Short mmCIF file of C-alpha atoms in Angstrom, two decimals:
data_model
loop_
_atom_site.label_atom_id
_atom_site.label_comp_id
_atom_site.label_asym_id
_atom_site.label_seq_id
_atom_site.Cartn_x
_atom_site.Cartn_y
_atom_site.Cartn_z
CA MET A 300 87.86 100.51 103.62
CA ASN A 301 87.94 100.41 107.66
CA PRO A 302 85.98 97.13 109.02
CA LEU A 303 82.70 97.65 109.98
CA ARG A 304 82.35 97.02 114.20
CA ILE A 305 79.10 95.57 115.05
CA GLY A 306 78.21 94.72 118.67
CA ASN A 307 75.49 92.82 120.20
CA PHE A 308 73.70 93.98 123.45
CA SER A 309 70.97 91.23 123.90
CA GLY A 310 70.94 87.76 123.40
CA PHE A 311 67.43 87.10 124.61
CA TYR A 312 64.21 88.84 126.00
CA GLY A 313 65.78 89.36 129.46
CA ASP A 314 69.06 89.56 129.15
CA ARG A 315 71.08 92.03 131.26
CA PHE A 316 69.84 95.39 131.13
CA ASP A 317 72.76 97.59 131.15
CA ALA A 318 74.54 95.96 128.28
CA LEU A 319 73.49 98.74 125.99
CA ARG A 320 75.34 101.53 127.81
CA GLU A 321 78.23 98.90 128.63
CA MET A 322 78.56 98.63 124.98
CA LEU A 323 78.27 102.37 124.07
CA THR A 324 80.83 103.38 126.57
CA GLY A 325 83.19 100.32 126.55
CA GLY A 326 84.86 101.21 123.29
CA GLU A 327 84.58 101.71 119.67
CA VAL A 328 81.58 100.31 117.67
CA ASP A 329 79.43 101.45 114.53
CA VAL A 330 76.43 99.58 114.88
CA LEU A 331 74.81 97.61 117.80
CA THR A 332 72.40 94.66 117.62
CA GLY A 333 69.90 93.61 120.07
CA ASP A 334 68.41 90.09 119.56
CA TYR A 335 65.03 89.29 121.74
CA LEU A 336 63.07 86.59 119.76
CA ALA A 337 63.25 82.96 120.30
CA GLU A 338 60.15 80.95 119.54
CA LEU A 339 58.91 81.05 123.07
CA THR A 340 59.29 84.77 122.72
CA MET A 341 57.08 84.84 119.99
CA LEU A 342 54.13 83.01 122.24
CA ILE A 343 54.71 85.43 125.00
CA LEU A 344 54.35 88.47 122.76
CA GLY A 345 51.43 86.93 121.21
CA ARG A 346 49.80 86.42 124.66
CA ASP A 347 50.69 90.18 125.61
CA ARG A 348 48.78 91.17 122.22
CA LEU A 349 45.72 89.29 123.17
CA LYS A 350 45.36 91.36 126.15
CA ASP A 351 46.59 94.58 124.52
CA PRO A 352 46.52 95.02 120.67
CA SER A 353 49.12 97.73 120.96
CA ALA A 354 51.46 95.79 122.67
CA GLY A 355 53.54 92.88 120.98
CA TYR A 356 56.99 94.18 121.23
CA ALA A 357 59.88 93.86 123.83
CA ARG A 358 58.96 96.53 126.51
CA THR A 359 62.63 96.12 128.02
CA PHE A 360 64.34 97.57 124.70
CA LEU A 361 62.28 100.69 124.87
CA ARG A 362 62.99 101.60 128.50
CA GLN A 363 66.85 100.60 127.68
CA LEU A 364 66.70 103.02 124.76
CA GLU A 365 65.01 105.66 126.75
CA ASP A 366 68.36 105.55 129.18
CA CYS A 367 70.78 105.70 125.78
CA LEU A 368 69.17 106.98 123.06
CA GLY A 369 71.06 110.52 123.48
CA LEU A 370 74.44 108.68 124.11
CA ALA A 371 74.29 106.47 121.14
CA ARG A 372 72.84 109.71 118.94
CA GLU A 373 76.07 111.58 120.56
CA ARG A 374 78.55 108.83 119.69
CA GLY A 375 77.01 108.23 115.99
CA VAL A 376 76.22 104.47 116.91
CA ARG A 377 73.32 102.90 114.98
CA ILE A 378 71.05 100.42 116.77
CA VAL A 379 69.29 97.58 114.86
CA THR A 380 66.81 95.28 116.91
CA ASN A 381 64.33 92.56 116.48
CA ALA A 382 62.54 93.75 119.47
CA GLY A 383 59.72 94.87 117.55
CA GLY A 384 58.52 91.17 117.52
CA LEU A 385 54.86 91.05 116.77
CA ASN A 386 54.30 94.85 116.24
CA PRO A 387 57.37 96.34 114.86
CA ALA A 388 55.58 99.64 113.58
CA GLY A 389 54.08 100.10 117.00
CA LEU A 390 57.80 99.80 118.59
CA ALA A 391 59.04 102.22 116.16
CA ALA A 392 56.27 104.68 117.01
CA GLN A 393 57.12 104.64 120.80
CA ILE A 394 60.71 105.23 119.78
CA ARG A 395 59.79 108.22 118.26
CA GLU A 396 57.66 109.08 121.00
CA VAL A 397 60.73 108.78 123.55
CA ALA A 398 63.06 110.76 121.43
CA ASP A 399 60.63 113.64 121.00
CA ARG A 400 60.35 113.66 124.85
CA LEU A 401 64.04 113.53 125.16
CA GLY A 402 64.70 116.05 122.54
CA VAL A 403 66.82 113.56 120.55
CA PRO A 404 66.77 114.11 116.84
CA VAL A 405 66.70 110.26 115.60
CA ARG A 406 65.59 108.65 112.30
CA VAL A 407 63.37 105.57 113.21
CA ALA A 408 62.79 102.84 110.42
CA HIS A 409 61.01 99.31 110.54
CA VAL A 410 60.72 96.30 108.39
CA GLU A 411 57.53 94.55 107.74
CA GLY A 412 56.48 91.62 105.86
CA ASP A 413 57.01 88.70 108.52
CA ASP A 414 53.37 88.47 109.52
CA LEU A 415 51.54 85.59 108.11
CA THR A 416 49.14 84.90 110.84
CA ALA A 417 46.10 85.70 108.71
CA ALA A 418 47.11 82.85 106.32
CA HIS A 419 47.28 80.22 109.19
CA PRO A 420 44.06 80.21 111.16
CA GLY A 421 43.83 78.92 114.53
CA THR A 422 47.54 80.37 115.61
CA LEU A 423 48.33 83.04 117.94
CA ALA A 424 51.15 84.16 115.81
CA ALA A 425 52.73 82.78 112.63
CA HIS A 426 55.98 84.68 111.13
CA ALA A 427 58.31 84.01 108.40
CA TYR A 428 62.03 84.57 109.12
CA LEU A 429 63.11 87.30 106.72
CA GLY A 430 66.65 88.22 105.81
CA GLY A 431 68.80 91.32 106.09
CA PHE A 432 67.98 93.55 103.16
CA GLY A 433 65.03 95.23 104.67
CA ILE A 434 67.31 96.60 107.47
CA ALA A 435 70.10 97.40 104.76
CA ALA A 436 67.51 99.56 102.77
CA CYS A 437 66.61 101.38 106.13
CA LEU A 438 70.24 102.00 106.89
CA ARG A 439 71.11 103.19 103.50
CA ALA A 440 68.39 105.75 103.86
CA GLY A 441 69.71 107.17 106.83
CA ALA A 442 68.11 105.35 109.76
CA ASP A 443 69.55 105.73 113.18
CA VAL A 444 67.23 102.97 114.74
CA VAL A 445 66.14 100.03 112.72
CA VAL A 446 63.20 97.61 114.24
CA THR A 447 62.27 94.58 112.80
CA GLY A 448 60.11 91.49 113.51
CA ARG A 449 60.86 88.10 113.04
CA VAL A 450 64.06 88.06 111.03
CA THR A 451 66.57 85.38 111.28
CA ASP A 452 69.21 86.35 114.13
CA ALA A 453 71.74 86.65 111.72
CA ALA A 454 70.28 89.34 109.48
CA LEU A 455 70.95 91.98 112.27
CA VAL A 456 74.42 91.65 111.35
CA THR A 457 74.06 90.86 107.40
CA GLY A 458 71.78 94.01 106.98
CA PRO A 459 74.10 96.46 108.46
CA ALA A 460 77.15 94.80 106.51
CA ALA A 461 75.31 94.92 103.30
CA ALA A 462 74.47 98.43 103.62
CA ARG A 463 77.85 99.62 104.30
CA PHE A 464 79.94 97.38 101.76
CA GLY A 465 77.25 97.52 98.90
CA TRP A 466 76.80 93.97 98.84
CA ARG A 467 74.10 92.58 96.42
CA PRO A 468 71.88 89.27 96.83
CA ALA A 469 74.43 87.74 94.29
CA ASP A 470 77.33 88.31 97.02
CA HIS A 471 77.10 85.02 98.40
CA ASP A 472 80.37 84.33 99.88
CA ARG A 473 80.59 87.81 101.53
CA LEU A 474 76.87 87.39 102.93
CA ALA A 475 77.73 83.86 104.25
CA GLY A 476 80.78 85.36 106.27
CA ALA A 477 78.41 87.96 107.66
CA VAL A 478 75.67 85.23 108.56
CA VAL A 479 78.55 83.27 110.28
CA ALA A 480 79.74 86.52 112.22
CA GLY A 481 75.90 87.26 112.89
CA HIS A 482 75.71 83.54 114.41
CA VAL A 483 78.45 83.83 116.80
CA LEU A 484 77.20 87.39 117.95
CA GLU A 485 73.45 86.35 118.14
CA CYS A 486 73.55 84.62 121.56
CA GLY A 487 75.48 87.55 123.35
CA THR A 488 77.99 86.41 125.90
CA GLN A 489 77.84 82.90 124.99
CA ALA A 490 80.80 83.97 122.56
CA THR A 491 82.45 85.39 125.73
CA GLY A 492 82.99 82.51 128.10
CA GLY A 493 79.15 82.20 128.89
CA ASN A 494 77.46 78.62 128.98
CA TYR A 495 81.01 77.53 127.92
CA ALA A 496 82.00 73.83 128.46
CA PHE A 497 85.73 75.12 129.48
CA PHE A 498 84.59 77.92 131.64
CA GLY A 499 87.50 77.60 133.85
CA GLU A 500 89.83 78.78 131.41
CA GLY A 501 89.04 82.88 132.02
CA ASP A 502 87.17 84.73 134.60
CA VAL A 503 83.26 84.45 133.39
CA ARG A 504 81.81 86.05 136.40
CA ARG A 505 80.49 88.99 134.28
CA PRO A 506 81.21 88.28 130.66
CA GLY A 507 81.46 91.37 128.33
CA PHE A 508 79.25 91.37 124.97
CA PRO A 509 80.84 90.20 121.66
CA LEU A 510 81.52 92.38 118.66
CA ALA A 511 82.59 91.85 115.19
CA GLU A 512 84.94 93.60 113.02
CA ILE A 513 83.51 92.83 109.63
CA HIS A 514 85.58 93.79 106.42
CA ALA A 515 84.27 94.48 102.83
CA ASP A 516 85.11 90.50 101.69
CA GLY A 517 83.03 89.11 104.52
CA SER A 518 85.74 88.10 106.87
CA SER A 519 85.79 89.26 110.35
CA VAL A 520 87.37 89.08 113.66
CA ILE A 521 85.48 88.23 116.92
CA THR A 522 86.32 90.26 119.97
CA LYS A 523 85.17 92.15 122.76
CA HIS A 524 85.62 95.62 124.54
CA PRO A 525 88.95 96.07 126.30
CA GLY A 526 88.76 95.22 130.16
CA THR A 527 85.66 93.67 130.02
CA GLY A 528 84.95 90.28 131.40
CA GLY A 529 85.07 86.72 129.80
CA PHE A 530 87.20 85.74 127.18
CA VAL A 531 87.17 85.22 123.12
CA ASP A 532 89.17 82.23 121.92
CA VAL A 533 88.94 79.53 119.52
CA GLY A 534 87.29 77.52 121.79
CA THR A 535 84.14 79.88 122.68
CA VAL A 536 83.72 80.90 119.18
CA THR A 537 83.79 77.19 117.94
CA ALA A 538 81.13 76.31 120.47
CA GLN A 539 78.59 79.11 119.53
CA LEU A 540 79.20 78.50 116.07
CA LEU A 541 77.90 75.00 116.31
CA TYR A 542 75.17 76.03 118.50
CA GLU A 543 71.65 75.04 116.71
CA THR A 544 73.43 73.77 113.62
CA GLY A 545 72.25 70.75 112.13
CA GLY A 546 74.57 70.01 109.21
CA ALA A 547 77.60 71.71 106.94
CA ARG A 548 74.69 73.96 105.08
CA TYR A 549 73.56 76.69 107.06
CA ALA A 550 70.44 77.94 105.62
CA GLY A 551 68.96 81.44 105.59
CA PRO A 552 66.65 83.72 103.52
CA ASP A 553 69.56 85.58 101.92
CA VAL A 554 72.25 82.85 101.75
CA THR A 555 72.97 79.63 102.74
CA ALA A 556 76.56 79.43 104.30
CA ARG A 557 78.60 76.49 104.27
CA LEU A 558 80.05 75.73 107.90
CA ASP A 559 82.70 73.23 106.74
CA THR A 560 84.49 76.13 105.11
CA VAL A 561 84.92 78.30 108.02
CA ARG A 562 88.49 78.98 108.98
CA LEU A 563 89.08 80.16 112.73
CA SER A 564 92.52 81.24 114.18
CA GLN A 565 93.32 83.23 117.21
CA ASP A 566 94.41 86.87 115.91
CA GLY A 567 95.66 88.07 119.34
CA PRO A 568 94.53 87.91 123.02
CA ASP A 569 90.64 88.16 122.95
CA ARG A 570 90.36 88.26 119.07
CA VAL A 571 89.47 85.28 116.62
CA ARG A 572 89.47 85.55 113.17
CA ILE A 573 87.15 84.35 110.67
CA GLU A 574 87.83 83.63 107.08
CA GLY A 575 87.31 81.22 104.08
CA VAL A 576 83.66 81.23 104.31
CA ARG A 577 81.84 80.13 101.01
CA GLY A 578 78.21 80.70 100.41
CA GLU A 579 75.13 79.28 98.05
CA ALA A 580 72.03 80.66 96.87
CA PRO A 581 69.20 80.41 99.61
CA PRO A 582 66.61 77.79 99.26
CA PRO A 583 63.57 78.88 97.83
CA THR A 584 61.36 78.83 100.75
CA LEU A 585 61.23 80.62 104.06
CA LYS A 586 60.88 79.08 107.26
CA THR A 587 57.83 80.37 109.25
CA GLY A 588 57.25 79.68 112.83
CA LEU A 589 53.76 78.73 113.93
CA ASN A 590 52.56 79.54 117.59
CA ARG A 591 49.40 78.43 118.75
CA LEU A 592 47.84 77.66 122.45
CA GLY A 593 47.79 74.18 122.93
CA GLY A 594 45.68 74.15 126.18
CA PHE A 595 46.29 74.27 129.89
CA ARG A 596 48.98 72.74 132.06
CA ASN A 597 49.40 72.07 135.59
CA GLU A 598 51.80 70.40 138.14
CA VAL A 599 52.76 69.29 141.48
CA VAL A 600 55.84 68.00 142.93
CA PHE A 601 55.55 65.64 145.82
CA VAL A 602 58.60 65.28 148.33
CA LEU A 603 59.53 61.89 149.51
CA THR A 604 61.88 61.61 152.34
CA GLY A 605 63.64 58.70 154.00
CA LEU A 606 63.06 55.20 153.46
CA ASP A 607 60.86 53.45 151.21
CA ILE A 608 60.88 55.88 148.25
CA GLU A 609 59.36 53.75 145.64
CA ALA A 610 56.56 52.51 147.41
CA LYS A 611 55.60 55.96 148.63
CA ALA A 612 55.66 57.24 145.03
CA ALA A 613 53.33 53.99 143.90
CA LEU A 614 51.20 55.10 146.81
CA VAL A 615 50.72 58.63 145.72
CA ARG A 616 50.19 57.65 141.82
CA GLU A 617 47.74 55.31 142.91
CA GLN A 618 46.02 57.64 144.97
CA LEU A 619 45.72 60.18 142.30
CA SER A 620 44.86 58.17 139.69
CA ASP A 621 41.73 57.10 141.51
CA ALA A 622 40.75 60.96 142.37
CA LEU A 623 41.52 61.95 138.54
CA ALA A 624 39.51 59.13 137.28
CA LYS A 625 36.41 61.27 137.13
CA ALA A 626 37.59 63.41 134.61
CA PRO A 627 40.99 62.11 133.27
CA PRO A 628 43.33 64.73 131.68
CA ARG A 629 44.42 64.17 128.00
CA GLU A 630 48.02 64.05 129.02
CA VAL A 631 49.27 62.63 132.53
CA ARG A 632 53.14 62.36 133.16
CA TRP A 633 54.79 61.09 135.98
CA GLU A 634 58.44 61.57 136.91
CA LEU A 635 60.28 60.37 139.88
CA VAL A 636 63.82 62.27 140.37
CA ARG A 637 65.91 60.28 142.66
CA THR A 638 67.86 63.47 144.54
CA ASP A 639 67.98 61.42 147.88
CA ARG A 640 71.07 59.99 149.27
CA ALA A 641 71.61 57.16 151.52
CA ASP A 642 72.70 57.70 155.37
CA ALA A 643 72.10 61.66 154.50
CA ASP A 644 72.75 64.07 156.85
CA THR A 645 69.91 66.32 156.30
CA GLU A 646 66.25 66.10 155.58
CA GLU A 647 66.68 67.82 152.25
CA THR A 648 69.33 65.28 151.18
CA ALA A 649 67.46 62.24 152.09
CA SER A 650 64.50 63.47 149.80
CA ALA A 651 63.21 62.55 146.31
CA LEU A 652 61.02 64.47 144.01
CA LEU A 653 57.62 62.80 142.31
CA ARG A 654 56.42 65.35 139.68
CA LEU A 655 53.04 64.84 138.30
CA VAL A 656 52.39 67.08 135.00
CA VAL A 657 48.88 67.28 133.71
CA ARG A 658 47.87 68.84 129.98
CA ASP A 659 44.25 69.23 128.87
CA PRO A 660 42.36 71.66 126.79
CA ASP A 661 39.88 72.18 129.51
CA GLN A 662 41.39 74.08 132.23
CA GLN A 663 38.90 73.07 134.98
CA VAL A 664 40.30 69.53 134.26
CA VAL A 665 43.93 70.66 135.17
CA GLY A 666 43.01 73.25 137.69
CA ARG A 667 40.68 72.74 140.43
CA ALA A 668 40.38 68.83 139.77
CA LEU A 669 44.05 68.50 140.33
CA SER A 670 44.44 70.96 143.21
CA GLY A 671 41.63 69.59 145.26
CA ALA A 672 42.85 65.90 144.65
CA ALA A 673 46.48 66.54 145.96
CA VAL A 674 45.90 68.73 148.70
CA GLU A 675 42.90 66.20 150.29
CA LEU A 676 46.02 63.59 150.48
CA ALA A 677 47.73 65.71 152.82
CA LEU A 678 46.74 63.92 156.02
CA ALA A 679 45.84 60.48 154.04
CA SER A 680 49.02 59.69 152.02
CA TYR A 681 52.77 58.60 152.80
CA PRO A 682 54.72 59.83 155.80
CA GLY A 683 56.19 62.75 155.86
CA PHE A 684 53.63 64.20 152.98
CA HIS A 685 54.63 67.45 151.51
CA VAL A 686 54.80 69.14 148.28
CA LEU A 687 57.02 72.06 146.91
CA SER A 688 54.09 74.17 146.34
CA PRO A 689 50.32 73.78 145.96
CA PRO A 690 49.20 73.44 142.49
CA GLY A 691 47.71 76.42 140.74
CA LYS A 692 44.61 76.81 138.35
CA GLY A 693 46.39 75.49 135.47
CA ALA A 694 48.49 77.86 132.85
CA PRO A 695 48.05 78.03 128.94
CA TYR A 696 50.87 76.51 127.48
CA GLY A 697 51.96 76.93 123.69
CA VAL A 698 52.73 74.75 120.87
CA PHE A 699 55.41 75.55 118.16
CA GLU A 700 55.80 74.00 114.69
CA ASP A 701 57.53 75.44 111.65
CA VAL A 702 56.54 75.25 107.87
CA TYR A 703 57.73 76.40 104.81
CA VAL A 704 56.41 79.14 102.25
CA PRO A 705 57.75 80.52 99.07
CA HIS A 706 59.71 83.51 99.43
CA GLY A 707 56.97 85.09 97.17
CA ALA A 708 54.35 84.78 100.07
CA VAL A 709 55.76 87.34 101.89
CA ASP A 710 55.67 91.07 101.28
CA HIS A 711 58.99 92.22 102.73
CA VAL A 712 58.95 95.96 103.09
CA ALA A 713 61.34 98.57 104.58
CA VAL A 714 59.34 101.58 106.05
CA LEU A 715 61.73 104.52 106.02
CA HIS A 716 61.92 107.02 108.62
CA ASP A 717 60.03 109.56 106.35
CA GLY A 718 57.17 107.02 105.78
CA ARG A 719 58.36 105.59 102.27
CA ARG A 720 57.67 101.96 101.71
CA ILE A 721 60.61 100.34 99.68
CA PRO A 722 59.71 96.74 98.58
CA VAL A 723 62.26 94.05 98.98
CA PRO A 724 62.63 91.60 96.26
CA PRO A 725 63.19 87.84 96.83
CA PRO A 726 66.28 86.50 95.74
CA GLN A 727 66.57 85.88 91.85
CA GLU A 728 68.53 82.80 92.50
CA THR A 729 67.74 79.90 94.73
CA ARG A 730 69.24 76.50 95.51
CA PRO A 731 67.26 73.35 97.18
CA LEU A 732 68.63 72.74 100.39
CA ASP A 733 70.42 69.16 100.19
CA ALA A 734 72.41 67.56 102.85
CA VAL A 735 76.49 67.79 102.58
CA PRO A 736 77.84 64.19 102.19
CA PRO A 737 80.01 63.65 105.53
CA PRO A 738 83.56 64.29 105.07
CA PRO A 739 85.93 60.89 105.60
CA LEU A 740 87.20 60.29 109.07
#
């Protein structure tokens, strides 16, 4: 059986807008995946939904798809994305409207069940990390576009692979191989030289987006379209493979991949083969991300120029501490950053930065109170007083934490293009997550 070519066109909400078109026109590909979600993104989307209950998804993706939907249909490329965020059904409906307006016949499906906000009062958004079998069910039923909410990043790859090769939940080694490939793809150009410590080994001015050739046994080759920038070698793949990992067992809702079994080898120019990956049954619980508003935050950065930097900083701290004593913020943090240099040639290189950050549940405490106190020092503090920008009214900030819930706490459902709802059962076999003993030196 031919390998399944899965490409990536987004590693975060705000990634290169033209990437979807680049991947559709740059070479052969079967499935394109877009990863838009991070913990901070869920908070941003939660705030969007507060303003507009019909929002909560990545609007950028909808604009990208409007530009490329006809091209994807023409080339037979399926698209799988977690851009649905907090509202996958809403994004799926918007895609259908776009398709109808463009006259492009596409079947749009989505995945539900991750939203546990109602079970966690006081949160802005609470979402479990689902696996790839809901995506697989949508693709097996003929979907051209699959929209999800909070799934693991690698699920965007394991889902299409399971659909293509008929993998079942007990196929742990194959699923683990796809998880590793998905983990390499999930951050886009970080696998092709972006953010790479040894970036000087290739031309990374405009790295191409990665793709994986996945085989039926779970092995894969990481590569990119011919002629695109960046480079793929064992180093770039290793760097991304170790990104956000904390041990040899890389747990997910479908499988736990054993990273200590991964074998990488150069398979030609811009081609790295991944093989030997072993998998184990997933843990009995699902990670659930909780986002809530923590209060309000404000900051002001004072520029200290010339001599006596420490004394100037001490003066400002004393002046502002006195001014804020009437209604002290719950959290006050000072940081002096010594960017100044001795005998500097310019004012900028002779300057240090003194940053004050305050947080409090009450916006007034960190807003007008701080702004007024800081601005009133303009003619009454250290010589050369100025700030990078005046403090504002105070902006809300979010707090993220994770908890773990049993698989049965979620209703994982694939909602097909024709409206049918296919329940996705939890794994029958699970294994508690234990640390792997470190290997001998």
